[in-house]
Every structure is written in structure tokens, then in C-alpha cells.
PDB file of C-alpha atoms in Angstrom:
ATOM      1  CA  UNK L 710     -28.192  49.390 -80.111  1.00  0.00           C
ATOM      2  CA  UNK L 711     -26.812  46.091 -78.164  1.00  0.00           C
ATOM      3  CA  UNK L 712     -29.002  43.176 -78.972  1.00  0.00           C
ATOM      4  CA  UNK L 713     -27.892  41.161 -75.680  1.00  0.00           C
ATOM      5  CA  UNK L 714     -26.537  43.474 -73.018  1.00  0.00           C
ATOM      6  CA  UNK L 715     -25.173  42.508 -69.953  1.00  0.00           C
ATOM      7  CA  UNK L 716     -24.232  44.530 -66.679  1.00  0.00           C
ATOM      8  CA  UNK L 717     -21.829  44.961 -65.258  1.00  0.00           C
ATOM      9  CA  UNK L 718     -19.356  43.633 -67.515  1.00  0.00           C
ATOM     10  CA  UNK L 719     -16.558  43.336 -64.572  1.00  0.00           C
ATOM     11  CA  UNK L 720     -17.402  42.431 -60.703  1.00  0.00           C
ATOM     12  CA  UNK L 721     -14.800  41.526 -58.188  1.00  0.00           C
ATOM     13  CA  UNK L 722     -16.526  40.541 -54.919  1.00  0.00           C
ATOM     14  CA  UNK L 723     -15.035  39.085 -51.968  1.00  0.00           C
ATOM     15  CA  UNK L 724     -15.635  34.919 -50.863  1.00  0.00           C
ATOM     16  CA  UNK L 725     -19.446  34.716 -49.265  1.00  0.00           C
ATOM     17  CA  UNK L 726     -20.626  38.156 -50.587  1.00  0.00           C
ATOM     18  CA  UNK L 727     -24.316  37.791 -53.004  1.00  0.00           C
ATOM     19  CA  UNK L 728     -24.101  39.436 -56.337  1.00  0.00           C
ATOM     20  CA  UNK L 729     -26.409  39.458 -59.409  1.00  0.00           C
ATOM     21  CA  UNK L 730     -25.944  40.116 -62.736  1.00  0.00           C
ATOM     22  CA  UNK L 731     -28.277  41.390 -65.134  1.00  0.00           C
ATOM     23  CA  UNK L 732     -29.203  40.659 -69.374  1.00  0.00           C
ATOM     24  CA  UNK L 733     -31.624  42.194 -71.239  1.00  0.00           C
ATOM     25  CA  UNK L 734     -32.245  41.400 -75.100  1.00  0.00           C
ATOM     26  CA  UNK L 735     -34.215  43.428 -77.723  1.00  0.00           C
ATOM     27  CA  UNK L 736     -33.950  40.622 -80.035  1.00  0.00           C
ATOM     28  CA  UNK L 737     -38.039  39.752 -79.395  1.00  0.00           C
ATOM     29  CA  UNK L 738     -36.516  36.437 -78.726  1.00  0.00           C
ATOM     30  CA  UNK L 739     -38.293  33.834 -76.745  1.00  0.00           C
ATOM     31  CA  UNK L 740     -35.796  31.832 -75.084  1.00  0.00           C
ATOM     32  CA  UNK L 741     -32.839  32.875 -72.974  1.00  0.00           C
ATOM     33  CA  UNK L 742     -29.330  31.272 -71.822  1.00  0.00           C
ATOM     34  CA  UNK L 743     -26.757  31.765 -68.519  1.00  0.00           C
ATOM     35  CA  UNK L 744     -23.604  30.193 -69.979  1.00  0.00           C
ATOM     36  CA  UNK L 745     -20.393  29.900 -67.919  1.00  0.00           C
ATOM     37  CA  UNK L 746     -16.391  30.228 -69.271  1.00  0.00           C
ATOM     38  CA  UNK L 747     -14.520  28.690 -67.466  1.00  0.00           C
ATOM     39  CA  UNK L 748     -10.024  29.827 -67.443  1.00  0.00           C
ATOM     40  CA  UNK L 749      -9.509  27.351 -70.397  1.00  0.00           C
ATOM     41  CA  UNK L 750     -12.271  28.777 -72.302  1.00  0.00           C
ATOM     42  CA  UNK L 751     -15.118  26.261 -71.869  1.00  0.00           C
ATOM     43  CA  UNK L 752     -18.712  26.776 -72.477  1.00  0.00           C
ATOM     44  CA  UNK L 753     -20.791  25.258 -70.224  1.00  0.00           C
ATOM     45  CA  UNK L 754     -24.953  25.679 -70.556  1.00  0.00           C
ATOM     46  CA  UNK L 755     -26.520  26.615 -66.667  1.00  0.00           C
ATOM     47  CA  UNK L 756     -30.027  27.485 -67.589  1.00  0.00           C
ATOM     48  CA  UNK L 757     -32.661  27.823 -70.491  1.00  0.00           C
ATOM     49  CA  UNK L 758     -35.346  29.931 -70.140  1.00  0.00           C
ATOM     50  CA  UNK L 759     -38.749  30.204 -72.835  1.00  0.00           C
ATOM     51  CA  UNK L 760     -41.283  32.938 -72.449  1.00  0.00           C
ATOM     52  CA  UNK L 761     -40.207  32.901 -68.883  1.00  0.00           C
ATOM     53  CA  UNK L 762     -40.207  29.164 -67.824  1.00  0.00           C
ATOM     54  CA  UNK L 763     -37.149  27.352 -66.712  1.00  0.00           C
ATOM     55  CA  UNK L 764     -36.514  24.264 -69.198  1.00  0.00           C
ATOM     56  CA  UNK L 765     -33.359  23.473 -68.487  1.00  0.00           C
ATOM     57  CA  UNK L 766     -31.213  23.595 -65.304  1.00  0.00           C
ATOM     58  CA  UNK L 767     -28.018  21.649 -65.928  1.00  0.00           C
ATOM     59  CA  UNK L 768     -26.029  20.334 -62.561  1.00  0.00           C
ATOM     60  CA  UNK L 769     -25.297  23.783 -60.798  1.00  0.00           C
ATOM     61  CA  UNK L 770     -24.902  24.685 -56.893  1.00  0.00           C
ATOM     62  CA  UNK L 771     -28.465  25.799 -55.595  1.00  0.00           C
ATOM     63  CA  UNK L 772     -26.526  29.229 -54.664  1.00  0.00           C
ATOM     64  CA  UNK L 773     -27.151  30.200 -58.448  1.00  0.00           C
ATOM     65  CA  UNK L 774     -30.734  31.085 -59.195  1.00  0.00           C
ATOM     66  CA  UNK L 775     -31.954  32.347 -62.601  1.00  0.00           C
ATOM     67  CA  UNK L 776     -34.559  34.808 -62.513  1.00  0.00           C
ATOM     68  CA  UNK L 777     -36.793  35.974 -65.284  1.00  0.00           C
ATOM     69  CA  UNK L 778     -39.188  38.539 -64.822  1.00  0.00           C
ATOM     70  CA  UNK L 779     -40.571  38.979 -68.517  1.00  0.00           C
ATOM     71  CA  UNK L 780     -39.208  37.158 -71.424  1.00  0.00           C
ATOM     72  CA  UNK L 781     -36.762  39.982 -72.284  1.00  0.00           C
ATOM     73  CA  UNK L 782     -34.890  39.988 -69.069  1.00  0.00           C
ATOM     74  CA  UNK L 783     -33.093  36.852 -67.538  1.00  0.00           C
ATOM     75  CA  UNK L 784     -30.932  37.670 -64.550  1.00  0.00           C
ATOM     76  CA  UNK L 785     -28.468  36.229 -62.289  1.00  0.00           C
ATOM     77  CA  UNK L 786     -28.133  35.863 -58.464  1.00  0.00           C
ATOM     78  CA  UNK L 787     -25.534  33.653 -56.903  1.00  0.00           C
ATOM     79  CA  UNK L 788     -25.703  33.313 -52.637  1.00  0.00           C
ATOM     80  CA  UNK L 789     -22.042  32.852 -50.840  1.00  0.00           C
ATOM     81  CA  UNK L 790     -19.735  33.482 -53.673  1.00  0.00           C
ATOM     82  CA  UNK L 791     -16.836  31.003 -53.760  1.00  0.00           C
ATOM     83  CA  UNK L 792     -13.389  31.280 -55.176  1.00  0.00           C
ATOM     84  CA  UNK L 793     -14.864  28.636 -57.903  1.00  0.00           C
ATOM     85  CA  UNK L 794     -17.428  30.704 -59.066  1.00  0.00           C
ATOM     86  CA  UNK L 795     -14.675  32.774 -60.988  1.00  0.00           C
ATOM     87  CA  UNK L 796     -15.447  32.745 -64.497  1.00  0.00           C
ATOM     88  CA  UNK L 797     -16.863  34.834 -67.417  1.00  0.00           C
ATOM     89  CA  UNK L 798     -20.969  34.400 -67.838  1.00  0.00           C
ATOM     90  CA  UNK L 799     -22.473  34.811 -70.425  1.00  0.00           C
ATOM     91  CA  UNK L 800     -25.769  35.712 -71.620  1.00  0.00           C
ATOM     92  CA  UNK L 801     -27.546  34.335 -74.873  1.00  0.00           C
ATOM     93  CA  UNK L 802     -30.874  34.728 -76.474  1.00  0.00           C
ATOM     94  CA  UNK L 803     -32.385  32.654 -79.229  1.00  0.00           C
ATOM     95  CA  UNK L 804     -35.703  32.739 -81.432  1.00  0.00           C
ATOM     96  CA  UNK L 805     -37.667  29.454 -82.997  1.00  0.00           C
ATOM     97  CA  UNK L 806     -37.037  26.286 -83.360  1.00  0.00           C
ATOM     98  CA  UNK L 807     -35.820  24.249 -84.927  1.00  0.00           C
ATOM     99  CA  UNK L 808     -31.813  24.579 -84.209  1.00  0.00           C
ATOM    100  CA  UNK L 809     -31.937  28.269 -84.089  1.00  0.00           C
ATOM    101  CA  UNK L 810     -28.075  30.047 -83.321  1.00  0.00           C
ATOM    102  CA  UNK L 811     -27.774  32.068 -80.274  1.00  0.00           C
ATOM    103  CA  UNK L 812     -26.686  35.769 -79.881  1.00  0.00           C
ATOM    104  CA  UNK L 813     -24.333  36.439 -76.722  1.00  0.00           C
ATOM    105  CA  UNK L 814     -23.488  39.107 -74.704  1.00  0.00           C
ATOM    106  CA  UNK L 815     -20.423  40.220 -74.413  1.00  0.00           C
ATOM    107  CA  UNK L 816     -19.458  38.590 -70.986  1.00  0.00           C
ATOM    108  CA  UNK L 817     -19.209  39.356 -67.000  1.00  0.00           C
ATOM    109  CA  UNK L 818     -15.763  38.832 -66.087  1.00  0.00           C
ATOM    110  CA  UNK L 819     -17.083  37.762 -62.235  1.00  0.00           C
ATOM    111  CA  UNK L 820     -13.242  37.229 -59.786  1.00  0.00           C
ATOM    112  CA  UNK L 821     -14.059  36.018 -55.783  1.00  0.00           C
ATOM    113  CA  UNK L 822     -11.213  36.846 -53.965  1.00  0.00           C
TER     114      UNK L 822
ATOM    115  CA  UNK Q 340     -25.293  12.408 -74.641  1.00  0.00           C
ATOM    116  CA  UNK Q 341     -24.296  15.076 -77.441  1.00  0.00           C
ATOM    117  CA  UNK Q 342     -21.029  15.555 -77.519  1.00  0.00           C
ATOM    118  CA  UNK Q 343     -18.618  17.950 -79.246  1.00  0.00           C
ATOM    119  CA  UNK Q 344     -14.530  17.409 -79.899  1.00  0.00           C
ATOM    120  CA  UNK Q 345     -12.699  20.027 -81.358  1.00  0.00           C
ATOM    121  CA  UNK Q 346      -9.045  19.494 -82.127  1.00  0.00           C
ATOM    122  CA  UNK Q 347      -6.323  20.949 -79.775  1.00  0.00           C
ATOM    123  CA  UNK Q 348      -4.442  24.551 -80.280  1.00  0.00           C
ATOM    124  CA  UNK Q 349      -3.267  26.901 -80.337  1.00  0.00           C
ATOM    125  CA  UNK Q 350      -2.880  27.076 -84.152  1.00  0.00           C
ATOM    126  CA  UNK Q 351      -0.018  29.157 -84.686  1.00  0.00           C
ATOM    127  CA  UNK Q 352      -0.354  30.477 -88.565  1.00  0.00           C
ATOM    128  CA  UNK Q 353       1.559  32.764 -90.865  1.00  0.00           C
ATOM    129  CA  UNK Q 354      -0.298  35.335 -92.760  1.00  0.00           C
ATOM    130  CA  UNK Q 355      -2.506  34.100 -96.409  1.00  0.00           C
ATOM    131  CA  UNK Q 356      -1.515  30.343 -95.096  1.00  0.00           C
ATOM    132  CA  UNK Q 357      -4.393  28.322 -95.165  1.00  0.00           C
ATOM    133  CA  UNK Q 358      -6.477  27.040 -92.246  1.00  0.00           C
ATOM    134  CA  UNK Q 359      -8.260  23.958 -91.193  1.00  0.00           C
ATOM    135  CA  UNK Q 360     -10.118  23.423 -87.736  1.00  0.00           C
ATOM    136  CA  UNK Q 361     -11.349  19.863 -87.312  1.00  0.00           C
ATOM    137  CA  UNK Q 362     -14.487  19.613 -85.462  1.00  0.00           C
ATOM    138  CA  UNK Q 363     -16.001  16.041 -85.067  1.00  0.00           C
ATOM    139  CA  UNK Q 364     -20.088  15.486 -83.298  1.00  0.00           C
ATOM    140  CA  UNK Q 365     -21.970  12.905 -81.571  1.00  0.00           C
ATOM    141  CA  UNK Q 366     -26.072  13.587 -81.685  1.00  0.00           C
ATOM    142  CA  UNK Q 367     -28.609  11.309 -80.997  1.00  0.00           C
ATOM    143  CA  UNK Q 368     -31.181  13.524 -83.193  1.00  0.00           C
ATOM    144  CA  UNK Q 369     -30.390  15.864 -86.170  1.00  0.00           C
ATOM    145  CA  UNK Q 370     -28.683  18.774 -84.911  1.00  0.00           C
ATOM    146  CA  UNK Q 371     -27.990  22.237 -86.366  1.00  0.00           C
ATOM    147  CA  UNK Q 372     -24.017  22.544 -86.490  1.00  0.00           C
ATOM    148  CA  UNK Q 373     -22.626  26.138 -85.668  1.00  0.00           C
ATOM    149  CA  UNK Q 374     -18.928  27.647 -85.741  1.00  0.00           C
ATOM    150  CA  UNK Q 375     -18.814  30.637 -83.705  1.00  0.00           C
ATOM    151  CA  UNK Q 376     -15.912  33.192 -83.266  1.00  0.00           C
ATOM    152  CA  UNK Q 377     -14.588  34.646 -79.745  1.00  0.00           C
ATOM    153  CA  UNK Q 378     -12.325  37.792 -80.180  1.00  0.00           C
ATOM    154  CA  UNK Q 379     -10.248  38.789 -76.751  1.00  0.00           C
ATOM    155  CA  UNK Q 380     -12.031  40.627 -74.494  1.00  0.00           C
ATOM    156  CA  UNK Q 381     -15.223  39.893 -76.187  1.00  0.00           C
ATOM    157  CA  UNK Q 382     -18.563  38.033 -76.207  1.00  0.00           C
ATOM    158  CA  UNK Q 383     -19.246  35.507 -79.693  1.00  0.00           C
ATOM    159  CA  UNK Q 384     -20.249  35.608 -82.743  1.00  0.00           C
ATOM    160  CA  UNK Q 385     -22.023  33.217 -84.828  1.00  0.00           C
ATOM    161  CA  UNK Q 386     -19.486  32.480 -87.664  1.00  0.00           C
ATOM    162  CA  UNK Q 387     -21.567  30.278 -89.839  1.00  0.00           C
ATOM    163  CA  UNK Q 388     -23.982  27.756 -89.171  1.00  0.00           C
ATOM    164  CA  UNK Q 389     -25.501  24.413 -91.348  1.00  0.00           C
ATOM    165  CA  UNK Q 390     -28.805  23.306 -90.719  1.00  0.00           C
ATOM    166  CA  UNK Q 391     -28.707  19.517 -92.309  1.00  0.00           C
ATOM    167  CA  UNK Q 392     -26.606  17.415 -94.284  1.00  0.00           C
ATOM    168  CA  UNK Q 393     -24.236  18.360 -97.279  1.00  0.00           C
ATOM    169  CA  UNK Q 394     -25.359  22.367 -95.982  1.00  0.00           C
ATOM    170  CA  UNK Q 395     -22.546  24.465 -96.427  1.00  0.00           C
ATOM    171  CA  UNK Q 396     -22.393  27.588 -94.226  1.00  0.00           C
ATOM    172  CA  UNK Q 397     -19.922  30.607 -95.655  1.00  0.00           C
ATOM    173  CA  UNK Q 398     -18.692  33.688 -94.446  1.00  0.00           C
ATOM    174  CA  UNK Q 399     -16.070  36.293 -94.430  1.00  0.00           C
ATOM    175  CA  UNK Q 400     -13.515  33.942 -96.318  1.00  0.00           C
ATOM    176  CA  UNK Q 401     -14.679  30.923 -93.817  1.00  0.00           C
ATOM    177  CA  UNK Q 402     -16.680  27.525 -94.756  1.00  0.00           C
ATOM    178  CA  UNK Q 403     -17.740  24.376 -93.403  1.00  0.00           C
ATOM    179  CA  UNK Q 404     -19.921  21.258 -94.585  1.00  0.00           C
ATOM    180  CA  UNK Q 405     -21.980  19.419 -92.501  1.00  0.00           C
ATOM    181  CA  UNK Q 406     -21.030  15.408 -93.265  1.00  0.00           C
ATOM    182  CA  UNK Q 407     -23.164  13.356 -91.551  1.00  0.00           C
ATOM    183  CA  UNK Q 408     -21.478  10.231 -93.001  1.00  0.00           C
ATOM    184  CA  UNK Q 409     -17.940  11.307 -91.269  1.00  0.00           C
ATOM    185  CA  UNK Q 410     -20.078  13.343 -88.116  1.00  0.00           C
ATOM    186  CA  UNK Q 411     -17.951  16.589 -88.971  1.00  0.00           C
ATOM    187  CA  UNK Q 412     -18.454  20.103 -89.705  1.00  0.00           C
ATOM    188  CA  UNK Q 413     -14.187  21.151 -90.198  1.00  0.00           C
ATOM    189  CA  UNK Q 414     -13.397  24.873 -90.604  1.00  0.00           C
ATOM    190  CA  UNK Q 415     -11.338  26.178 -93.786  1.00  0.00           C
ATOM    191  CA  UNK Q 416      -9.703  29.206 -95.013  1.00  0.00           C
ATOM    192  CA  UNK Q 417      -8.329  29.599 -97.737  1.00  0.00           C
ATOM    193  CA  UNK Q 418      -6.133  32.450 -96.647  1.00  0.00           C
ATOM    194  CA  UNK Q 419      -5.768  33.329 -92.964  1.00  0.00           C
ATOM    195  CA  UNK Q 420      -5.345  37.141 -92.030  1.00  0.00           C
ATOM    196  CA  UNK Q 421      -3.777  38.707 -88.618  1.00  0.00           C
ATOM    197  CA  UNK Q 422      -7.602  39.615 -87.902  1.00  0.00           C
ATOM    198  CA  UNK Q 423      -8.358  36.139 -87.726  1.00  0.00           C
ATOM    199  CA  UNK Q 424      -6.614  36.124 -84.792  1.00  0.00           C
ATOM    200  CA  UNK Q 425      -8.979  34.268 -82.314  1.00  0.00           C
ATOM    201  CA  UNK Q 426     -10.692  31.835 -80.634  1.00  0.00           C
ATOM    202  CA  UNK Q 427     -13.185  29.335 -82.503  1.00  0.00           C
ATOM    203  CA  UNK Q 428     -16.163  27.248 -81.178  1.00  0.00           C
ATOM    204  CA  UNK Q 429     -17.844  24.753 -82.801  1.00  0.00           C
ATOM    205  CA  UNK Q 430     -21.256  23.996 -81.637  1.00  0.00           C
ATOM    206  CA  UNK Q 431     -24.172  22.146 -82.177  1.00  0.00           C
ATOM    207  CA  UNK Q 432     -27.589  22.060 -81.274  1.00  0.00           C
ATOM    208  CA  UNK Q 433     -31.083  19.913 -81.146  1.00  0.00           C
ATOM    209  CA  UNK Q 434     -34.329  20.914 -80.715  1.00  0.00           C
ATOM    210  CA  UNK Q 435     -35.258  21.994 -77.496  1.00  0.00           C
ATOM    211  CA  UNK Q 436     -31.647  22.384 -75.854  1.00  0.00           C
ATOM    212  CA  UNK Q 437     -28.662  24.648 -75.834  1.00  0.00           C
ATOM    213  CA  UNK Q 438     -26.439  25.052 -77.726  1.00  0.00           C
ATOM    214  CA  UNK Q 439     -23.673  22.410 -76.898  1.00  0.00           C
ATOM    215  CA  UNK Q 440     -19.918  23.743 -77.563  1.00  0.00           C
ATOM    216  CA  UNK Q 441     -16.401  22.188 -77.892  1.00  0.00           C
ATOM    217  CA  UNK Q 442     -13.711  23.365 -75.645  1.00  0.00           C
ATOM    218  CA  UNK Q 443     -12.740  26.012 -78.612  1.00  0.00           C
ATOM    219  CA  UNK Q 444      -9.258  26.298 -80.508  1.00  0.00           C
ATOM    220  CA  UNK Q 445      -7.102  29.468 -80.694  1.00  0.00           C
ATOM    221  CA  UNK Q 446      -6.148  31.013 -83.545  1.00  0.00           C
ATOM    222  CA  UNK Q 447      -2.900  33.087 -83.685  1.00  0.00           C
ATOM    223  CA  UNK Q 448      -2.168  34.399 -87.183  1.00  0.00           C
ATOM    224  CA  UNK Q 449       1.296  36.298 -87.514  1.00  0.00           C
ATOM    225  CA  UNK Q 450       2.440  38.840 -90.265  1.00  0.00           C
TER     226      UNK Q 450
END
């Protein structure tokens, strides 16, 4: 049973098209992560979510909003895709404090053309 | 702000040589210091993890101690297989943020 699942793993959409992507975790964690991956493999943090509240929202477009409609589910809509948005996301889920690790999905390989 | 550097790769290896990752922090608090492990095509895995000072975290064949004194939390193996073939993240992490990674080093271990 996948602890942190994400769907769908690939998406190729075209420049300007909306997509979302979707995580779910059966972890009974309380806090949830949207991570991006950039081509040379960097991890960048977008947004932290706890029991549902947005506590952090690092410097990213306003086209990408998190949504979290319970604290197992933390989804993903971007608005008028760009060729920039291509990357891998990734979804993470944590539990506690303090300095807990994170367990990650395994990826959405997302390519604009 | 916290900061991690990881040393460049790709680390090109032979098989049973032995492997060191350097991985150097900046915190303004008292993180939690993390090594995680990306295999192709996949998501990560926490590798090992420290939670304070002179902690060592261990597993499968991998270690690392968290020195405050020198900021670092290196990754060693004794002896490197072609499964280790990878890339490797080290990571910290304060209360109340994310996880906070460094731009990862690739592992290519040949037989």
C-alpha cells in the first residue's frame, strides 16, 4: 500500500493549458509538501501545508495554487502552463515536530511543450 | 537563511571502493540533518537522519555524524556496491519548515 501516492505520474500538456495533479497520504500525517525538481536535480520547497492550513508559500507564480481539502489530500493546480514549469513535483508528507523526515512520492514528470 | 552545500559529482566509483560525500550546513537554530537517496526514475528515500550533535545515523552499509563544531553531516561507505548507484541529498531541517536540500551528488558505482 503506497504511503504518498501521486497521480498521474507523467503529464505532457501543451503551453497555456491548466492541469492539476493530485497526492494523497495514508501516513495519518499532519503536514504536507509540493516540492519541485528542477533538470539538474534541485529540490526546491513550494508549499507547506498542516491540518489543512497553508504555512508556507515560498516565491512561486500565482498560476500555482495548492489545494487541500482534508489533511490527507494536498493537490496541485497550475493556470497557463509555461515551458518553465517543466519539472518533476513532488509530493511529501511529514508527522510531529520537532525535525521530523519527510516521505515522498514518487514524482510527476510534468513537460509543456 | 539555512543553507545546504553538497560537494560536486558525479562520483564515479569502482565496486567495494570506499565512499565519502561531503555535506557542509548553515542553520540559524538546531536542525535535524537528513541524507536521503534518489534512485532513477524514482521518488526518495530517507537514507539516515541525526537529530543533534555527535548523533550518528546508520543504514544499509551507510553513516554520517552530525558535527556541529565543523557544521557537517559527510556520507561514508565503507564498501560501495553497483546498487548504490544513485543520486544523494543531504538535507536539513528546523522546526516549523521544510525540509531544506542540497543540489544532490550522483553516484555511479561500476563492476
Amino acid at each position: 500500500d503506497t504511503a504518498v501516492s501521486q497521480t498521474p505520474k507523467y503529464l505532457v500538456t501543451q503551453m497555456g493549458n491548466d492541469k492539476s495533479i493530485k497526492c494523497e497520504q495514508n501516513l495519518g500525517h499532519d503536514t504536507m509538501y509540493w516540492y519541485k525538481q528542477d533538470s539538474k536535480k534541485f529540490l526546491k520547497i513550494m508549499f507547506s501545508y498542516n491540518n489543512k492550513e497553508l504555512i508556507i508559500n515560498e516565491t512561486v507564480p500565482n498560476r500555482f495554487s495548492p489545494k487541500s481539502p482534508d489533511k490527507a489530500h494536498l493537490n496541485l493546480h497550475i493556470n497557463s502552463l509555461e515551458l518553465g514549469d517543466s519539472a518533476v513535483y513532488f509530493c511529501a508528507s511529514s508527522q510531529g515536530e520537532p525535525n521530523t523526515e519527510a516521505f515522498f512520492g514518487q514524482g510527476t514528470r510534468l513537460t509543456v511543450v | 537563511g539555512n543553507s545546504v552545500t553538497q560537494m560536486e559529482g558525479p562520483v564515479t566509483l569502482s565496486e567495494e571502493a570506499f565512499l565519502t560525500i561531503n555535506c557542509t550546513y548553515t542553520a540559524t537554530g538546531y536542525p535535524s540533518l537528513f541524507w536521503y537517496v534518489q534512485y532513477p526514475g524514482e521518488g526518495l528515500q530517507l537514507l539516515l537522519k541525526a537529530t543533534k550533535a555527535d548523533d550518528k545515523g546508520s543504514n544499509k552499509g551507510f553513516e554520517a555524524t552530525y558535527r556541529k563544531e565543523t557544521t557537517s553531516f559527510h556520507l561514508e561507505k565503507g564498501s560501495v556496491q553497483v546498487s548504490d548507484s544513485a543520486v544523494y541529498f543531504c538535507a536539513l531541517k528546523e522546526a516549523g519548515t521544510a525540509l531544506i536540500f542540497g543540489k544532490g551528488t550522483t553516484l555511479s558505482v561500476s563492476s
